[in-house]
Amino acid sequence: MTVRRRLVRVPASSANLGPGYDVLAAALALHLELEVYEEGEFAVDVGGLPLPDDRSNLCVRAFEALHPADGLRFAVRSEIPLTRGLGSSAAAIVAGLLAADHLFELALDRDEVYAHAVELEGHPDNVGAALYGGFVLCPPSDGDGPRPQPVRLDPPEGVEGVLVIPDEEVVTDEARDAMPAEVPTEDAVANLAAASQLVLGIERSDLTLIGRGLADRLHQPNRAHLYPRSMELLDDAADVGAIGATISGAGPALLFWCFWQDTGKVSDALKQRVGDWAEIRRAPFTPIGADVPEL
């Protein structure tokens, strides 16, 4: 008897990218892997990760949004740090949905998976980057009709990411609560200008435009009290040789944008500055989104 088995590989993601609050995100070459196979009884193996090993596991919950998981074994392995603003939840949900789709041949297209994942996860930017790869621009829903699909861009040539991953966590709800109900017009205009330059810079692989486009006056200043060390380090981006830096998602992780020849130098400079309060990890931008390789 042939045992059905599927492996799904999903990248981490960094959302907001400075001025693109809830709209822009990038896929990073750190991955979650989910293997699902028939074993006769339900089981979840999290490989020592601090994750639920029952049906409350996000991968399983997403899977069961499409098909019951009875008789299946789920094995989760992940390089993506949890609760640091690197899209671990989006990766888990996308993995569960794709595993169900492929294991039971539901024939969903990527846009249908995207709609399901956003409904479960709530953050279109992280979901879009995890599913499609590259850089995504995710238009907000107007509440009527189907959710607009992301606009995808390939990563800019010669640009890489370096992550600073602090030990502490930031609760997403606290980060949301820190956002003001209204923002000054000049701040909104500044972010619109920066986001426009950033998207053009990514499309053209223009380092000058990218550097100008990483400025934010909307979410990072309002959340600075949640991760003061991260914000202090963000201001040192030019001093360590980076193009710029952004808080990743709700934080506290930072994404330093580097020209590829400077990546080693930036990493070394960051290691000297952070000491033991954060991990430095190279994380190239990846054009490849969620994948279900042949076994």
PDB file of C-alpha atoms in Angstrom:
ATOM      1  CA  MET A   1       0.000   0.000   0.000  1.00  0.00           C
ATOM      2  CA  THR A   2       1.347   3.384  -1.020  1.00  0.00           C
ATOM      3  CA  VAL A   3       1.571   5.870   1.848  1.00  0.00           C
ATOM      4  CA  ARG A   4       0.605   9.375   0.809  1.00  0.00           C
ATOM      5  CA  ARG A   5       3.203  11.939   1.857  1.00  0.00           C
ATOM      6  CA  ARG A   6       3.881  15.591   1.139  1.00  0.00           C
ATOM      7  CA  LEU A   7       6.638  18.026   2.068  1.00  0.00           C
ATOM      8  CA  VAL A   8       6.017  21.792   2.033  1.00  0.00           C
ATOM      9  CA  ARG A   9       8.762  24.422   2.336  1.00  0.00           C
ATOM     10  CA  VAL A  10       7.805  28.026   3.123  1.00  0.00           C
ATOM     11  CA  PRO A  11      10.071  31.092   3.548  1.00  0.00           C
ATOM     12  CA  ALA A  12      10.095  33.586   6.377  1.00  0.00           C
ATOM     13  CA  SER A  13       8.926  37.115   5.618  1.00  0.00           C
ATOM     14  CA  SER A  14       9.644  40.658   6.695  1.00  0.00           C
ATOM     15  CA  ALA A  15       6.630  42.953   6.533  1.00  0.00           C
ATOM     16  CA  ASN A  16       6.204  46.736   6.357  1.00  0.00           C
ATOM     17  CA  LEU A  17       9.750  47.346   4.994  1.00  0.00           C
ATOM     18  CA  GLY A  18       9.810  50.790   6.562  1.00  0.00           C
ATOM     19  CA  PRO A  19       7.094  52.947   5.014  1.00  0.00           C
ATOM     20  CA  GLY A  20       4.885  50.160   3.629  1.00  0.00           C
ATOM     21  CA  TYR A  21       2.844  49.477   6.765  1.00  0.00           C
ATOM     22  CA  ASP A  22       0.503  46.490   6.189  1.00  0.00           C
ATOM     23  CA  VAL A  23       1.206  46.676   2.430  1.00  0.00           C
ATOM     24  CA  LEU A  24       4.810  45.704   1.607  1.00  0.00           C
ATOM     25  CA  ALA A  25       6.740  42.541   2.514  1.00  0.00           C
ATOM     26  CA  ALA A  26       9.696  40.452   1.369  1.00  0.00           C
ATOM     27  CA  ALA A  27      10.413  36.725   1.453  1.00  0.00           C
ATOM     28  CA  LEU A  28      13.612  35.732   3.272  1.00  0.00           C
ATOM     29  CA  ALA A  29      15.703  32.596   2.827  1.00  0.00           C
ATOM     30  CA  LEU A  30      14.879  31.113   6.238  1.00  0.00           C
ATOM     31  CA  HIS A  31      12.379  28.302   6.002  1.00  0.00           C
ATOM     32  CA  LEU A  32       9.708  26.282   7.735  1.00  0.00           C
ATOM     33  CA  GLU A  33       9.298  22.703   6.523  1.00  0.00           C
ATOM     34  CA  LEU A  34       6.144  20.685   7.097  1.00  0.00           C
ATOM     35  CA  GLU A  35       5.976  16.992   6.250  1.00  0.00           C
ATOM     36  CA  VAL A  36       2.582  15.287   6.364  1.00  0.00           C
ATOM     37  CA  TYR A  37       2.089  11.581   5.823  1.00  0.00           C
ATOM     38  CA  GLU A  38      -0.396   8.836   6.526  1.00  0.00           C
ATOM     39  CA  GLU A  39       0.422   6.878   9.681  1.00  0.00           C
ATOM     40  CA  GLY A  40      -2.898   5.516  10.841  1.00  0.00           C
ATOM     41  CA  GLU A  41      -3.268   7.828  13.798  1.00  0.00           C
ATOM     42  CA  PHE A  42      -3.018  11.575  14.342  1.00  0.00           C
ATOM     43  CA  ALA A  43       0.300  12.896  15.701  1.00  0.00           C
ATOM     44  CA  VAL A  44       2.319  16.113  15.667  1.00  0.00           C
ATOM     45  CA  ASP A  45       6.131  16.148  15.932  1.00  0.00           C
ATOM     46  CA  VAL A  46       7.496  19.655  16.529  1.00  0.00           C
ATOM     47  CA  GLY A  47      11.141  18.587  16.796  1.00  0.00           C
ATOM     48  CA  GLY A  48      11.767  20.278  20.116  1.00  0.00           C
ATOM     49  CA  LEU A  49      10.368  23.639  19.025  1.00  0.00           C
ATOM     50  CA  PRO A  50       8.197  25.525  21.549  1.00  0.00           C
ATOM     51  CA  LEU A  51       5.033  24.805  19.547  1.00  0.00           C
ATOM     52  CA  PRO A  52       1.787  22.939  20.325  1.00  0.00           C
ATOM     53  CA  ASP A  53       1.921  19.240  19.498  1.00  0.00           C
ATOM     54  CA  ASP A  54      -1.842  18.817  19.135  1.00  0.00           C
ATOM     55  CA  ARG A  55      -4.607  20.092  16.879  1.00  0.00           C
ATOM     56  CA  SER A  56      -4.045  23.660  18.085  1.00  0.00           C
ATOM     57  CA  ASN A  57      -0.773  23.733  16.115  1.00  0.00           C
ATOM     58  CA  LEU A  58      -1.117  26.393  13.413  1.00  0.00           C
ATOM     59  CA  CYS A  59      -0.028  24.034  10.635  1.00  0.00           C
ATOM     60  CA  VAL A  60      -2.709  21.549  11.657  1.00  0.00           C
ATOM     61  CA  ARG A  61      -5.375  24.204  12.125  1.00  0.00           C
ATOM     62  CA  ALA A  62      -4.721  25.518   8.623  1.00  0.00           C
ATOM     63  CA  PHE A  63      -4.696  21.984   7.203  1.00  0.00           C
ATOM     64  CA  GLU A  64      -8.045  21.220   8.840  1.00  0.00           C
ATOM     65  CA  ALA A  65      -9.555  24.373   7.379  1.00  0.00           C
ATOM     66  CA  LEU A  66      -9.495  22.366   4.128  1.00  0.00           C
ATOM     67  CA  HIS A  67      -9.575  18.698   5.201  1.00  0.00           C
ATOM     68  CA  PRO A  68      -9.702  16.618   8.423  1.00  0.00           C
ATOM     69  CA  ALA A  69      -6.290  15.523   9.712  1.00  0.00           C
ATOM     70  CA  ASP A  70      -7.355  12.171  11.154  1.00  0.00           C
ATOM     71  CA  GLY A  71      -4.777   9.433  10.660  1.00  0.00           C
ATOM     72  CA  LEU A  72      -2.030  11.858   9.623  1.00  0.00           C
ATOM     73  CA  ARG A  73       1.337  12.627  11.155  1.00  0.00           C
ATOM     74  CA  PHE A  74       2.669  16.200  10.993  1.00  0.00           C
ATOM     75  CA  ALA A  75       6.400  16.863  11.337  1.00  0.00           C
ATOM     76  CA  VAL A  76       7.397  20.526  11.699  1.00  0.00           C
ATOM     77  CA  ARG A  77      10.935  21.857  11.334  1.00  0.00           C
ATOM     78  CA  SER A  78      11.635  25.568  11.252  1.00  0.00           C
ATOM     79  CA  GLU A  79      14.524  28.034  11.005  1.00  0.00           C
ATOM     80  CA  ILE A  80      12.139  30.966  11.534  1.00  0.00           C
ATOM     81  CA  PRO A  81      12.345  32.570  14.996  1.00  0.00           C
ATOM     82  CA  LEU A  82       8.979  32.795  16.742  1.00  0.00           C
ATOM     83  CA  THR A  83       7.323  36.077  17.806  1.00  0.00           C
ATOM     84  CA  ARG A  84      10.116  38.242  16.408  1.00  0.00           C
ATOM     85  CA  GLY A  85       8.324  39.784  13.429  1.00  0.00           C
ATOM     86  CA  LEU A  86       9.538  37.295  10.814  1.00  0.00           C
ATOM     87  CA  GLY A  87       6.274  35.760   9.640  1.00  0.00           C
ATOM     88  CA  SER A  88       6.412  32.431  11.488  1.00  0.00           C
ATOM     89  CA  SER A  89       2.608  32.306  11.761  1.00  0.00           C
ATOM     90  CA  ALA A  90       2.077  33.081   8.083  1.00  0.00           C
ATOM     91  CA  ALA A  91       4.591  30.392   7.100  1.00  0.00           C
ATOM     92  CA  ALA A  92       2.843  27.792   9.284  1.00  0.00           C
ATOM     93  CA  ILE A  93      -0.586  28.607   7.878  1.00  0.00           C
ATOM     94  CA  VAL A  94       0.576  28.584   4.257  1.00  0.00           C
ATOM     95  CA  ALA A  95       2.349  25.271   4.878  1.00  0.00           C
ATOM     96  CA  GLY A  96      -0.754  23.658   6.355  1.00  0.00           C
ATOM     97  CA  LEU A  97      -2.999  24.830   3.541  1.00  0.00           C
ATOM     98  CA  LEU A  98      -0.650  23.694   0.781  1.00  0.00           C
ATOM     99  CA  ALA A  99      -0.119  20.332   2.468  1.00  0.00           C
ATOM    100  CA  ALA A 100      -3.874  19.682   2.525  1.00  0.00           C
ATOM    101  CA  ASP A 101      -4.291  20.931  -1.036  1.00  0.00           C
ATOM    102  CA  HIS A 102      -1.577  18.662  -2.429  1.00  0.00           C
ATOM    103  CA  LEU A 103      -2.147  15.609  -0.231  1.00  0.00           C
ATOM    104  CA  PHE A 104      -5.834  15.433  -1.111  1.00  0.00           C
ATOM    105  CA  GLU A 105      -5.556  16.941  -4.614  1.00  0.00           C
ATOM    106  CA  LEU A 106      -7.994  19.768  -3.956  1.00  0.00           C
ATOM    107  CA  ALA A 107      -6.679  21.663  -7.004  1.00  0.00           C
ATOM    108  CA  LEU A 108      -6.631  25.112  -5.396  1.00  0.00           C
ATOM    109  CA  ASP A 109      -4.723  27.780  -7.277  1.00  0.00           C
ATOM    110  CA  ARG A 110      -2.305  30.089  -5.464  1.00  0.00           C
ATOM    111  CA  ASP A 111      -4.788  32.934  -5.307  1.00  0.00           C
ATOM    112  CA  GLU A 112      -7.331  30.711  -3.556  1.00  0.00           C
ATOM    113  CA  VAL A 113      -4.681  29.587  -1.058  1.00  0.00           C
ATOM    114  CA  TYR A 114      -3.822  33.253  -0.492  1.00  0.00           C
ATOM    115  CA  ALA A 115      -7.445  34.112   0.304  1.00  0.00           C
ATOM    116  CA  HIS A 116      -7.735  31.213   2.771  1.00  0.00           C
ATOM    117  CA  ALA A 117      -4.425  32.101   4.422  1.00  0.00           C
ATOM    118  CA  VAL A 118      -5.288  35.783   4.863  1.00  0.00           C
ATOM    119  CA  GLU A 119      -8.606  34.829   6.428  1.00  0.00           C
ATOM    120  CA  LEU A 120      -6.795  32.636   8.943  1.00  0.00           C
ATOM    121  CA  GLU A 121      -3.718  34.794   9.553  1.00  0.00           C
ATOM    122  CA  GLY A 122      -4.985  38.342   9.149  1.00  0.00           C
ATOM    123  CA  HIS A 123      -1.797  39.797   7.640  1.00  0.00           C
ATOM    124  CA  PRO A 124      -1.869  39.851   3.818  1.00  0.00           C
ATOM    125  CA  ASP A 125       1.708  41.149   3.579  1.00  0.00           C
ATOM    126  CA  ASN A 126       3.364  38.239   5.413  1.00  0.00           C
ATOM    127  CA  VAL A 127       1.087  35.713   3.700  1.00  0.00           C
ATOM    128  CA  GLY A 128       1.774  37.156   0.263  1.00  0.00           C
ATOM    129  CA  ALA A 129       5.549  37.065   0.656  1.00  0.00           C
ATOM    130  CA  ALA A 130       5.488  33.547   2.114  1.00  0.00           C
ATOM    131  CA  LEU A 131       3.286  32.204  -0.672  1.00  0.00           C
ATOM    132  CA  TYR A 132       4.565  34.024  -3.768  1.00  0.00           C
ATOM    133  CA  GLY A 133       8.167  34.822  -2.802  1.00  0.00           C
ATOM    134  CA  GLY A 134      10.104  37.925  -3.784  1.00  0.00           C
ATOM    135  CA  PHE A 135       8.663  41.282  -2.766  1.00  0.00           C
ATOM    136  CA  VAL A 136       4.914  41.821  -2.611  1.00  0.00           C
ATOM    137  CA  LEU A 137       2.634  44.824  -2.560  1.00  0.00           C
ATOM    138  CA  CYS A 138      -0.684  43.809  -1.001  1.00  0.00           C
ATOM    139  CA  PRO A 139      -3.615  46.168  -1.661  1.00  0.00           C
ATOM    140  CA  PRO A 140      -6.076  46.407   1.238  1.00  0.00           C
ATOM    141  CA  SER A 141      -9.530  44.903   0.893  1.00  0.00           C
ATOM    142  CA  ASP A 142     -12.379  47.332   0.338  1.00  0.00           C
ATOM    143  CA  GLY A 143     -14.759  44.956   2.092  1.00  0.00           C
ATOM    144  CA  ASP A 144     -16.707  44.108  -1.080  1.00  0.00           C
ATOM    145  CA  GLY A 145     -15.892  41.283  -3.427  1.00  0.00           C
ATOM    146  CA  PRO A 146     -12.748  39.127  -3.463  1.00  0.00           C
ATOM    147  CA  ARG A 147      -9.550  40.356  -1.862  1.00  0.00           C
ATOM    148  CA  PRO A 148      -7.174  41.958  -4.405  1.00  0.00           C
ATOM    149  CA  GLN A 149      -4.185  39.788  -5.243  1.00  0.00           C
ATOM    150  CA  PRO A 150      -0.647  40.931  -4.400  1.00  0.00           C
ATOM    151  CA  VAL A 151       1.602  42.582  -6.944  1.00  0.00           C
ATOM    152  CA  ARG A 152       4.888  40.673  -6.969  1.00  0.00           C
ATOM    153  CA  LEU A 153       8.377  41.985  -7.733  1.00  0.00           C
ATOM    154  CA  ASP A 154      11.642  40.071  -7.999  1.00  0.00           C
ATOM    155  CA  PRO A 155      14.274  40.954  -5.378  1.00  0.00           C
ATOM    156  CA  PRO A 156      16.587  43.785  -6.455  1.00  0.00           C
ATOM    157  CA  GLU A 157      19.885  42.621  -7.916  1.00  0.00           C
ATOM    158  CA  GLY A 158      22.857  42.812  -5.566  1.00  0.00           C
ATOM    159  CA  VAL A 159      20.825  43.511  -2.406  1.00  0.00           C
ATOM    160  CA  GLU A 160      20.842  41.134   0.559  1.00  0.00           C
ATOM    161  CA  GLY A 161      19.388  41.105   4.036  1.00  0.00           C
ATOM    162  CA  VAL A 162      21.045  40.738   7.428  1.00  0.00           C
ATOM    163  CA  LEU A 163      18.797  40.129  10.430  1.00  0.00           C
ATOM    164  CA  VAL A 164      19.307  41.247  13.998  1.00  0.00           C
ATOM    165  CA  ILE A 165      17.104  38.973  16.128  1.00  0.00           C
ATOM    166  CA  PRO A 166      16.801  40.112  19.763  1.00  0.00           C
ATOM    167  CA  ASP A 167      16.187  37.683  22.600  1.00  0.00           C
ATOM    168  CA  GLU A 168      13.027  39.438  23.746  1.00  0.00           C
ATOM    169  CA  GLU A 169       9.613  39.064  22.149  1.00  0.00           C
ATOM    170  CA  VAL A 170       7.024  41.633  21.109  1.00  0.00           C
ATOM    171  CA  VAL A 171       3.344  40.725  21.299  1.00  0.00           C
ATOM    172  CA  THR A 172       1.646  41.665  18.019  1.00  0.00           C
ATOM    173  CA  ASP A 173      -1.444  43.004  19.827  1.00  0.00           C
ATOM    174  CA  GLU A 174       0.746  45.385  21.851  1.00  0.00           C
ATOM    175  CA  ALA A 175       2.390  46.606  18.664  1.00  0.00           C
ATOM    176  CA  ARG A 176      -1.042  47.180  17.107  1.00  0.00           C
ATOM    177  CA  ASP A 177      -2.244  49.058  20.189  1.00  0.00           C
ATOM    178  CA  ALA A 178       0.733  51.417  19.917  1.00  0.00           C
ATOM    179  CA  MET A 179      -0.489  52.730  16.580  1.00  0.00           C
ATOM    180  CA  PRO A 180      -2.326  56.076  16.705  1.00  0.00           C
ATOM    181  CA  ALA A 181      -5.836  56.432  15.324  1.00  0.00           C
ATOM    182  CA  GLU A 182      -4.721  59.444  13.279  1.00  0.00           C
ATOM    183  CA  VAL A 183      -1.409  60.639  11.854  1.00  0.00           C
ATOM    184  CA  PRO A 184      -0.301  64.150  10.818  1.00  0.00           C
ATOM    185  CA  THR A 185      -0.650  64.895   7.132  1.00  0.00           C
ATOM    186  CA  GLU A 186       3.073  65.594   6.756  1.00  0.00           C
ATOM    187  CA  ASP A 187       3.911  62.136   8.132  1.00  0.00           C
ATOM    188  CA  ALA A 188       1.450  60.456   5.773  1.00  0.00           C
ATOM    189  CA  VAL A 189       2.933  62.364   2.820  1.00  0.00           C
ATOM    190  CA  ALA A 190       6.481  61.463   3.866  1.00  0.00           C
ATOM    191  CA  ASN A 191       5.597  57.769   4.033  1.00  0.00           C
ATOM    192  CA  LEU A 192       3.819  57.884   0.686  1.00  0.00           C
ATOM    193  CA  ALA A 193       6.914  59.436  -0.899  1.00  0.00           C
ATOM    194  CA  ALA A 194       9.234  56.917   0.744  1.00  0.00           C
ATOM    195  CA  ALA A 195       7.111  53.897  -0.215  1.00  0.00           C
ATOM    196  CA  SER A 196       6.968  55.094  -3.819  1.00  0.00           C
ATOM    197  CA  GLN A 197      10.748  55.416  -3.966  1.00  0.00           C
ATOM    198  CA  LEU A 198      11.202  52.018  -2.328  1.00  0.00           C
ATOM    199  CA  VAL A 199       8.997  50.193  -4.839  1.00  0.00           C
ATOM    200  CA  LEU A 200      10.724  51.929  -7.752  1.00  0.00           C
ATOM    201  CA  GLY A 201      14.114  51.160  -6.234  1.00  0.00           C
ATOM    202  CA  ILE A 202      13.258  47.466  -5.864  1.00  0.00           C
ATOM    203  CA  GLU A 203      11.967  47.253  -9.427  1.00  0.00           C
ATOM    204  CA  ARG A 204      15.007  49.058 -10.848  1.00  0.00           C
ATOM    205  CA  SER A 205      17.618  47.622  -8.422  1.00  0.00           C
ATOM    206  CA  ASP A 206      18.487  51.239  -7.641  1.00  0.00           C
ATOM    207  CA  LEU A 207      20.351  51.385  -4.314  1.00  0.00           C
ATOM    208  CA  THR A 208      19.897  55.140  -3.942  1.00  0.00           C
ATOM    209  CA  LEU A 209      16.129  54.929  -4.299  1.00  0.00           C
ATOM    210  CA  ILE A 210      15.992  51.948  -1.943  1.00  0.00           C
ATOM    211  CA  GLY A 211      17.993  53.817   0.675  1.00  0.00           C
ATOM    212  CA  ARG A 212      15.716  56.848   0.474  1.00  0.00           C
ATOM    213  CA  GLY A 213      12.654  54.610   0.486  1.00  0.00           C
ATOM    214  CA  LEU A 214      13.338  52.878   3.799  1.00  0.00           C
ATOM    215  CA  ALA A 215      12.387  55.909   5.909  1.00  0.00           C
ATOM    216  CA  ASP A 216       9.284  55.576   8.064  1.00  0.00           C
ATOM    217  CA  ARG A 217       7.290  58.083  10.121  1.00  0.00           C
ATOM    218  CA  LEU A 218       4.195  55.963  10.706  1.00  0.00           C
ATOM    219  CA  HIS A 219       4.749  52.799  12.769  1.00  0.00           C
ATOM    220  CA  GLN A 220       8.397  52.600  13.866  1.00  0.00           C
ATOM    221  CA  PRO A 221       8.444  55.862  15.881  1.00  0.00           C
ATOM    222  CA  ASN A 222       5.161  54.968  17.584  1.00  0.00           C
ATOM    223  CA  ARG A 223       6.468  51.536  18.579  1.00  0.00           C
ATOM    224  CA  ALA A 224       9.952  52.631  19.596  1.00  0.00           C
ATOM    225  CA  HIS A 225       9.189  52.162  23.316  1.00  0.00           C
ATOM    226  CA  LEU A 226       8.534  48.446  22.692  1.00  0.00           C
ATOM    227  CA  TYR A 227      12.065  47.807  21.399  1.00  0.00           C
ATOM    228  CA  PRO A 228      14.374  50.749  22.299  1.00  0.00           C
ATOM    229  CA  ARG A 229      17.596  48.817  21.602  1.00  0.00           C
ATOM    230  CA  SER A 230      16.364  47.849  18.150  1.00  0.00           C
ATOM    231  CA  MET A 231      15.478  51.445  17.333  1.00  0.00           C
ATOM    232  CA  GLU A 232      18.853  52.678  18.548  1.00  0.00           C
ATOM    233  CA  LEU A 233      20.594  50.151  16.315  1.00  0.00           C
ATOM    234  CA  LEU A 234      18.351  51.058  13.367  1.00  0.00           C
ATOM    235  CA  ASP A 235      19.680  54.613  13.521  1.00  0.00           C
ATOM    236  CA  ASP A 236      23.221  53.224  13.075  1.00  0.00           C
ATOM    237  CA  ALA A 237      22.503  51.620   9.687  1.00  0.00           C
ATOM    238  CA  ALA A 238      24.746  53.958   7.706  1.00  0.00           C
ATOM    239  CA  ASP A 239      27.531  53.693  10.281  1.00  0.00           C
ATOM    240  CA  VAL A 240      27.730  49.897   9.886  1.00  0.00           C
ATOM    241  CA  GLY A 241      27.804  50.143   6.093  1.00  0.00           C
ATOM    242  CA  ALA A 242      24.212  49.190   5.261  1.00  0.00           C
ATOM    243  CA  ILE A 243      21.931  50.779   2.678  1.00  0.00           C
ATOM    244  CA  GLY A 244      19.396  51.188   5.463  1.00  0.00           C
ATOM    245  CA  ALA A 245      17.446  49.235   8.062  1.00  0.00           C
ATOM    246  CA  THR A 246      13.829  48.538   8.967  1.00  0.00           C
ATOM    247  CA  ILE A 247      11.958  46.963  11.854  1.00  0.00           C
ATOM    248  CA  SER A 248      10.694  43.585  10.653  1.00  0.00           C
ATOM    249  CA  GLY A 249       6.930  43.372  11.000  1.00  0.00           C
ATOM    250  CA  ALA A 250       5.832  44.080  14.563  1.00  0.00           C
ATOM    251  CA  GLY A 251       9.443  43.681  15.737  1.00  0.00           C
ATOM    252  CA  PRO A 252      11.716  43.474  17.543  1.00  0.00           C
ATOM    253  CA  ALA A 253      13.862  41.939  14.762  1.00  0.00           C
ATOM    254  CA  LEU A 254      15.608  44.332  12.377  1.00  0.00           C
ATOM    255  CA  LEU A 255      16.324  43.862   8.706  1.00  0.00           C
ATOM    256  CA  PHE A 256      19.494  45.530   7.458  1.00  0.00           C
ATOM    257  CA  TRP A 257      19.566  46.037   3.688  1.00  0.00           C
ATOM    258  CA  CYS A 258      23.062  45.549   2.230  1.00  0.00           C
ATOM    259  CA  PHE A 259      24.865  45.638  -1.070  1.00  0.00           C
ATOM    260  CA  TRP A 260      26.147  42.073  -1.459  1.00  0.00           C
ATOM    261  CA  GLN A 261      29.821  43.030  -1.279  1.00  0.00           C
ATOM    262  CA  ASP A 262      29.206  44.736   2.075  1.00  0.00           C
ATOM    263  CA  THR A 263      27.186  41.951   3.729  1.00  0.00           C
ATOM    264  CA  GLY A 264      30.137  40.454   5.632  1.00  0.00           C
ATOM    265  CA  LYS A 265      31.310  43.852   6.806  1.00  0.00           C
ATOM    266  CA  VAL A 266      27.825  44.799   7.989  1.00  0.00           C
ATOM    267  CA  SER A 267      27.407  41.490   9.821  1.00  0.00           C
ATOM    268  CA  ASP A 268      30.743  41.895  11.604  1.00  0.00           C
ATOM    269  CA  ALA A 269      29.969  45.475  12.611  1.00  0.00           C
ATOM    270  CA  LEU A 270      26.570  44.464  13.966  1.00  0.00           C
ATOM    271  CA  LYS A 271      28.062  41.606  15.996  1.00  0.00           C
ATOM    272  CA  GLN A 272      30.393  44.077  17.680  1.00  0.00           C
ATOM    273  CA  ARG A 273      27.511  46.417  18.522  1.00  0.00           C
ATOM    274  CA  VAL A 274      24.880  44.019  19.804  1.00  0.00           C
ATOM    275  CA  GLY A 275      26.969  41.809  22.061  1.00  0.00           C
ATOM    276  CA  ASP A 276      24.840  39.001  23.485  1.00  0.00           C
ATOM    277  CA  TRP A 277      21.360  40.569  23.367  1.00  0.00           C
ATOM    278  CA  ALA A 278      20.655  39.557  19.782  1.00  0.00           C
ATOM    279  CA  GLU A 279      21.578  37.033  17.111  1.00  0.00           C
ATOM    280  CA  ILE A 280      22.971  38.182  13.759  1.00  0.00           C
ATOM    281  CA  ARG A 281      21.863  36.066  10.823  1.00  0.00           C
ATOM    282  CA  ARG A 282      22.367  36.501   7.103  1.00  0.00           C
ATOM    283  CA  ALA A 283      18.987  36.225   5.333  1.00  0.00           C
ATOM    284  CA  PRO A 284      19.090  36.782   1.563  1.00  0.00           C
ATOM    285  CA  PHE A 285      15.902  37.866  -0.152  1.00  0.00           C
ATOM    286  CA  THR A 286      14.461  34.910  -2.035  1.00  0.00           C
ATOM    287  CA  PRO A 287      12.347  34.931  -5.208  1.00  0.00           C
ATOM    288  CA  ILE A 288      10.974  31.493  -4.335  1.00  0.00           C
ATOM    289  CA  GLY A 289       7.773  31.304  -2.318  1.00  0.00           C
ATOM    290  CA  ALA A 290       6.102  28.276  -0.792  1.00  0.00           C
ATOM    291  CA  ASP A 291       7.131  25.101  -2.568  1.00  0.00           C
ATOM    292  CA  VAL A 292       5.938  21.476  -2.567  1.00  0.00           C
ATOM    293  CA  PRO A 293       8.918  19.527  -3.909  1.00  0.00           C
ATOM    294  CA  GLU A 294       8.594  16.080  -5.417  1.00  0.00           C
ATOM    295  CA  LEU A 295       9.446  13.272  -2.962  1.00  0.00           C
TER     296      LEU A 295
END
